[in-house]
Amino acid sequence: MKILIVDDDEIVVRSCRRILNAEEVQTQVAASVDIGLKLLLEHRDIDPFDLILTDIKMPGRDGFEMIRRAREIEPDIPILMMTGYLTPETMEKGHLDGVDYSIAKPFTPDELIEAVHKTIIRKKKEQTDE
Amino acid sequence: MFFAVDRLHSIRFKLIASLIIASLLVCVVSIFVGGNMLYRSVLDEARNRIRQDLNVARVLYDDRINTIRTALELTASMPEVFSGFCSPESPLPETAFMQLTTHQGLDFLGVTDAQGQVVYRQEGNRSGSPGSSKSYPLVEKVLKEKQTFAGTVVLSEDELLFVAPSLVDRVRVSHAVPKGGRLFTTQAAAMTIGVAVPIFLDGSFAGILYGGMLLNQETGLVDKIGETVFKNEIYKGQNVGTATIFLDNLRIATSVKDASGKRALGTRASPEVARRVLGEGGSWTGRARVLDNWYVTAYEPLLDISGKRVGMLYVGVLEAQYADVRARAIAKFASIILVGVLVAIILGWMITGRIMQPVTHLIRASAEISSGNLSPDIGPISKDDIGRLQRNFLTMTDALREKEERKRVEHETRLLQSEKQASIGKLAAGVAHEINNPLTAVLTFTHLILRRKDLPEEVREDLEMVADQTERVRNIVKSLLDFSRQSEIEVESIDINGLIRDCVELMKNQALIKDIELSFKGQEKLAPLRLDRNRIQSVMINLIINALDATAAGGSIKIVTARSVEGCKKGVSIAVEDTGHGISPEDMEHLFDPFFSTKEVGKGTGLGLAVTAGIVERHGGSIKVRSRKNEGTTFTLWIPYQDGPEDFQPRTGEYKL
C-alpha cells in the first residue's frame, strides 16, 4: 500500500509517516499542492498511489484545489482530508470537491489508522453502489 | 414643526370661533327683536299722535263751518241789510254780500224769500240770476224749521248746477291710474259745507240767507290742517303730515302732492278702510300706501246734516322717518356689536393664549421627546387642571429616562460581551489552528513510544502523564474552536423531553458513582421544538456535568421542563436544579465569559457555559442563573417556538445572567 501525503508542515508529515510506516504502509511526501499533483501524475501509469492524505490550509494553492485536481487525474483514488480546524462547512466543501473521509488534527496513531481504513471502505462502498 | 395642526383646527381657534358665533347669534337676534320692538313702540307712538292729529283736524273742519255760520247769522240779524226785502224796488246790498264772500272764502251765497224763491244768488265774485232754490237741502230744512242749519252737504250735479253752476268743473277730477298711467275723468258728486240762516223782519220770517263752500279740489282747509297740525314739516323733500277729505271713498281734497307737485286726487281709499269707516262708522288707524310712500294714517267718517256717512277725514304722517329711526338704531347696534366682537377676538386670543401656553409647551416637549430629548422643558407648572397633566407628563418622562438608561447600560454590556466574544473567537481560531500541528506530533510520538513493550514502568507512567495532558490540551483547543465557530445551527423538529431523557440516561452512571440523585420530570404533551440536536444535547450534557461537579454526594439534580411565555413568545423552559455549593455573586458576573472556570485547574476548559450560552442564543432563546451559596444553583434555559423556518436565523441576541 502506498499513500501520498500532502502537507507543508514538516512535523505533521513526519508524524504521519511514522504512524503509517509502522503499519508497513509506503509513503511519499509532497510539501505543496504543486509537488503533490506532479507526483500523482508521475505515478499514475507506472505505480499509482492507493490513497491521498492531504492538509487543507496551505500557502499558495490549498487542499481543496489539491482534491479537485487529484479527482481529475485519478477519479477513483480514496482521499482523506486532515485539518486543524474541522468545521461542518469545511467538511461539506471537502465532500463536494471529492473527499471520502476527514480527520481533525491533532490525532493519535490509532485514530489516523482507523481514518485511513474508513476512507478506503467508503470509497469501495461508493464504487459498489455505483 | 411643533404645530403641524393647521390653525383652523387649533383649540384656540375653535374656542374663539365658538365664542364669536355665540355672541354674533345673540347680537343678530337682539338686533331683530330689539329693532322690531323699538319700531313697534315708535309706531304705536306715531298712531297715538296721528289719532290726536285727526282730532285736531276734525276741530278745524268743524271750526270752518262754525265760522261761516257765525258770519251768516250776524249778517242776517242786521235789519238794514234786508230792509229792501219789504219793497222789491229797493235793491239788496250786493257790496255787503261781496265782502262776506271774500272774507269767509265762500264759494256760493244766496238769499231766498219766505217761500224759498231765490231772490239773490252769487257765486264767488259773480252775481247770478235768481231762480228756484228748492233743491238746496239746507234751504228746505230752514223753510220747515225756521232756524239755522249748518253742516256737510253732498250735492248731486243737478243740485250743484242750481246752487253754483260755475263750480261744476271742479268736481270733475282727472287722475292717473297707478297702473297703465292712462288718464281718465271721474264725474263725482259735490261735497260742500254750508249754512242756511232764517231772516226775520219785524219778528216775522222773511227769507233765508245761505252760503257755503265746495270741498272738491279745495286746498285751503286741507292745507290749513297740514299747517296747523304738522307745522309744514318736511322730511327728505316730503311733507311729513298730510290731510285728505274723501267723498265716500274718493279723494276730493288733499295736501298730498305727487312728484310734479300735482295733488293726488281722484284715487280711492282701500276697501278695508272704506268698510271700516264708511260701513261701520268707526275710525281706522294703520299703515297705508299713498302714492309711493308708506304713511301712518287715521281715518274717521264725515256725516252730513242728516247724520248719513258721506265721506271721510284723513290725516297721515310719513312712515319713513320712523323707519329711519329703526335703521339708525340697527346701524348703531351693528357697530357696537362689531366693536364688541373685535374686543372679544382680542380678549379671547389673549386668554386662550394663556390657557393654551402650557399645552403648547407640552406639545413642543412631546415633539422633543420623540426626537430623542428625554428632559424637555415644559415651562412652569400651572395651578389648574393642566398642572396635573404637566405633572403626569414629568412622571412619564422620568420613567422614560430611567427605562432608556437601563436599556443603554444593558445594550453596552451586551455589546461589550459580544465584542469580547468575537475577538476571543478570532484569536482562538488562529491559535488553535497553529497549536494543532505540533499537538499532532506530540500525540503521535507519545503514543508510538507507549506502544513499545520494553519501556521501564516509571517511564511508561511518565509518558502516560504526557499523553493525558496532551489530551487535555486537545480538549481545550477543541472547545475553543467550538466556541469560536459562529456557524448556523441545523434545526429539526425534536421532542425536547426525549432529548433530555437520552442525556439523563447517558449521565446516569456518573451520577450513581457520585451518589447523586438525577431526576427528570417533563411537561406532558409538549409540541416539538425546532432544535439543533447535537448542540442542544451538548448543552444539556454540559449543564448536567457542571451540576454533578458542583454537587456533593447525597445531593440531587432535578431537570424540569415546562411551557413558558417570555415577552409575547411561547416557548419551553428547561430548568436544571442542583443542591450544590452555589455560585458567588462575583463569579456570577463572569459566568458566561470564555475561559472563566471555578473548577479545579485541569478539570474544566472554561468554555462550556460560554459555548452553551452561544448555542441557546442562536436558537433565539435565553439562559438564566439563580444561585445561593451553599444551597444550590438553577440554570433555566428558555427556547421559543419558531413560527416558521424562515424565522429561524442565528441571532446575536441577548442572554441574561
Tab-separated table of C-alpha atoms in Angstrom, chain A:
chain	number	residue	atom	x	y	z
A	1	MET	CA	0.000	0.000	0.000
A	2	LYS	CA	1.265	3.447	-0.932
A	3	ILE	CA	-0.053	6.775	0.358
A	4	LEU	CA	0.684	10.298	-0.908
A	5	ILE	CA	0.913	12.791	1.977
A	6	VAL	CA	0.451	16.476	1.104
A	7	ASP	CA	1.234	18.962	3.920
A	8	ASP	CA	3.516	21.967	4.241
A	9	ASP	CA	4.208	21.385	7.969
A	10	GLU	CA	7.164	19.042	8.303
A	11	ILE	CA	6.329	17.893	11.837
A	12	VAL	CA	2.878	16.716	10.736
A	13	VAL	CA	4.368	14.950	7.742
A	14	ARG	CA	6.903	13.180	9.924
A	15	SER	CA	4.200	12.121	12.383
A	16	CYS	CA	2.069	10.669	9.626
A	17	ARG	CA	4.992	8.843	8.024
A	18	ARG	CA	5.974	7.288	11.358
A	19	ILE	CA	2.427	6.081	12.054
A	20	LEU	CA	1.861	4.705	8.574
A	21	ASN	CA	5.332	3.204	8.185
A	22	ALA	CA	4.817	1.365	11.457
A	23	GLU	CA	1.804	-0.217	9.790
A	24	GLU	CA	4.033	-1.089	6.813
A	25	VAL	CA	2.437	1.429	4.529
A	26	GLN	CA	4.679	3.139	1.992
A	27	THR	CA	4.521	6.912	1.941
A	28	GLN	CA	5.582	9.599	-0.421
A	29	VAL	CA	5.547	13.226	0.743
A	30	ALA	CA	4.720	16.474	-1.074
A	31	ALA	CA	5.288	19.773	0.735
A	32	SER	CA	2.938	21.639	-1.594
A	33	VAL	CA	-0.046	21.085	-3.846
A	34	ASP	CA	2.071	21.547	-6.977
A	35	ILE	CA	4.532	18.867	-5.949
A	36	GLY	CA	1.660	16.616	-4.887
A	37	LEU	CA	-0.035	16.873	-8.254
A	38	LYS	CA	3.261	16.350	-10.068
A	39	LEU	CA	3.936	13.162	-8.066
A	40	LEU	CA	0.378	11.984	-8.668
A	41	LEU	CA	0.796	12.358	-12.421
A	42	GLU	CA	4.213	10.702	-12.476
A	43	HIS	CA	2.989	7.670	-10.605
A	44	ARG	CA	-0.385	7.308	-12.277
A	45	ASP	CA	0.657	4.970	-15.037
A	46	ILE	CA	3.598	3.079	-13.517
A	47	ASP	CA	2.975	2.831	-9.797
A	48	PRO	CA	-0.249	4.589	-8.727
A	49	PHE	CA	-0.920	5.645	-5.132
A	50	ASP	CA	-3.592	3.838	-3.107
A	51	LEU	CA	-4.670	6.900	-1.091
A	52	ILE	CA	-4.098	10.652	-0.758
A	53	LEU	CA	-3.820	12.221	2.706
A	54	THR	CA	-3.922	15.997	2.343
A	55	ASP	CA	-3.934	19.012	4.609
A	56	ILE	CA	-6.321	21.902	3.756
A	57	LYS	CA	-4.684	25.084	4.950
A	58	MET	CA	-1.510	25.572	2.972
A	59	PRO	CA	0.212	28.601	1.481
A	60	GLY	CA	-0.438	29.101	-2.245
A	61	ARG	CA	-2.865	26.566	-3.660
A	62	ASP	CA	-4.824	24.997	-0.806
A	63	GLY	CA	-6.032	21.490	-0.056
A	64	PHE	CA	-9.359	21.910	-1.808
A	65	GLU	CA	-7.515	22.647	-5.037
A	66	MET	CA	-5.380	19.570	-4.488
A	67	ILE	CA	-8.505	17.458	-4.039
A	68	ARG	CA	-10.229	18.793	-7.156
A	69	ARG	CA	-7.149	18.298	-9.371
A	70	ALA	CA	-6.475	14.887	-7.908
A	71	ARG	CA	-10.015	13.813	-8.770
A	72	GLU	CA	-9.361	14.846	-12.373
A	73	ILE	CA	-6.186	12.800	-12.532
A	74	GLU	CA	-7.348	9.781	-10.532
A	75	PRO	CA	-11.126	9.712	-10.291
A	76	ASP	CA	-11.231	6.553	-8.177
A	77	ILE	CA	-8.496	7.209	-5.615
A	78	PRO	CA	-9.623	7.411	-1.953
A	79	ILE	CA	-8.914	10.840	-0.482
A	80	LEU	CA	-8.569	11.558	3.268
A	81	MET	CA	-8.509	15.192	4.344
A	82	MET	CA	-6.965	16.380	7.607
A	83	THR	CA	-7.292	19.821	9.113
A	84	GLY	CA	-6.648	21.682	12.327
A	85	TYR	CA	-9.988	23.426	12.080
A	86	LEU	CA	-12.619	20.923	11.103
A	87	THR	CA	-15.964	22.659	10.831
A	88	PRO	CA	-19.124	21.331	9.227
A	89	GLU	CA	-18.590	23.835	6.440
A	90	THR	CA	-15.075	22.574	5.703
A	91	MET	CA	-16.410	19.049	5.719
A	92	GLU	CA	-19.180	19.847	3.338
A	93	LYS	CA	-16.897	21.683	0.965
A	94	GLY	CA	-14.413	18.830	1.041
A	95	HIS	CA	-17.138	16.329	0.216
A	96	LEU	CA	-18.360	18.373	-2.662
A	97	ASP	CA	-14.809	18.522	-4.043
A	98	GLY	CA	-14.398	14.756	-3.760
A	99	VAL	CA	-13.104	13.904	-0.286
A	100	ASP	CA	-14.092	10.485	1.091
A	101	TYR	CA	-13.303	10.972	4.764
A	102	SER	CA	-11.897	13.599	7.080
A	103	ILE	CA	-9.959	13.726	10.337
A	104	ALA	CA	-9.283	16.617	12.724
A	105	LYS	CA	-5.777	17.407	13.910
A	106	PRO	CA	-4.457	16.510	16.407
A	107	PHE	CA	-4.952	12.771	16.268
A	108	THR	CA	-3.487	9.671	17.896
A	109	PRO	CA	-1.866	6.969	15.741
A	110	ASP	CA	-4.886	4.712	16.201
A	111	GLU	CA	-7.268	7.433	15.089
A	112	LEU	CA	-5.282	8.041	11.902
A	113	ILE	CA	-5.106	4.358	11.056
A	114	GLU	CA	-8.824	3.972	11.647
A	115	ALA	CA	-9.485	7.020	9.437
A	116	VAL	CA	-7.373	5.534	6.618
A	117	HIS	CA	-9.324	2.305	6.781
A	118	LYS	CA	-12.627	4.099	6.807
A	119	THR	CA	-11.581	6.142	3.789
A	120	ILE	CA	-10.841	3.039	1.807
A	121	ILE	CA	-14.056	1.330	2.918
A	122	ARG	CA	-16.098	4.407	1.995
A	123	LYS	CA	-14.560	4.555	-1.439
A	124	LYS	CA	-15.175	0.888	-2.037
A	125	LYS	CA	-18.748	1.133	-0.850
A	126	GLU	CA	-19.277	4.087	-3.086
A	127	GLN	CA	-17.907	2.209	-6.075
A	128	THR	CA	-20.023	-0.867	-5.442
A	129	ASP	CA	-23.063	1.374	-5.029
A	130	GLU	CA	-22.453	2.652	-8.475
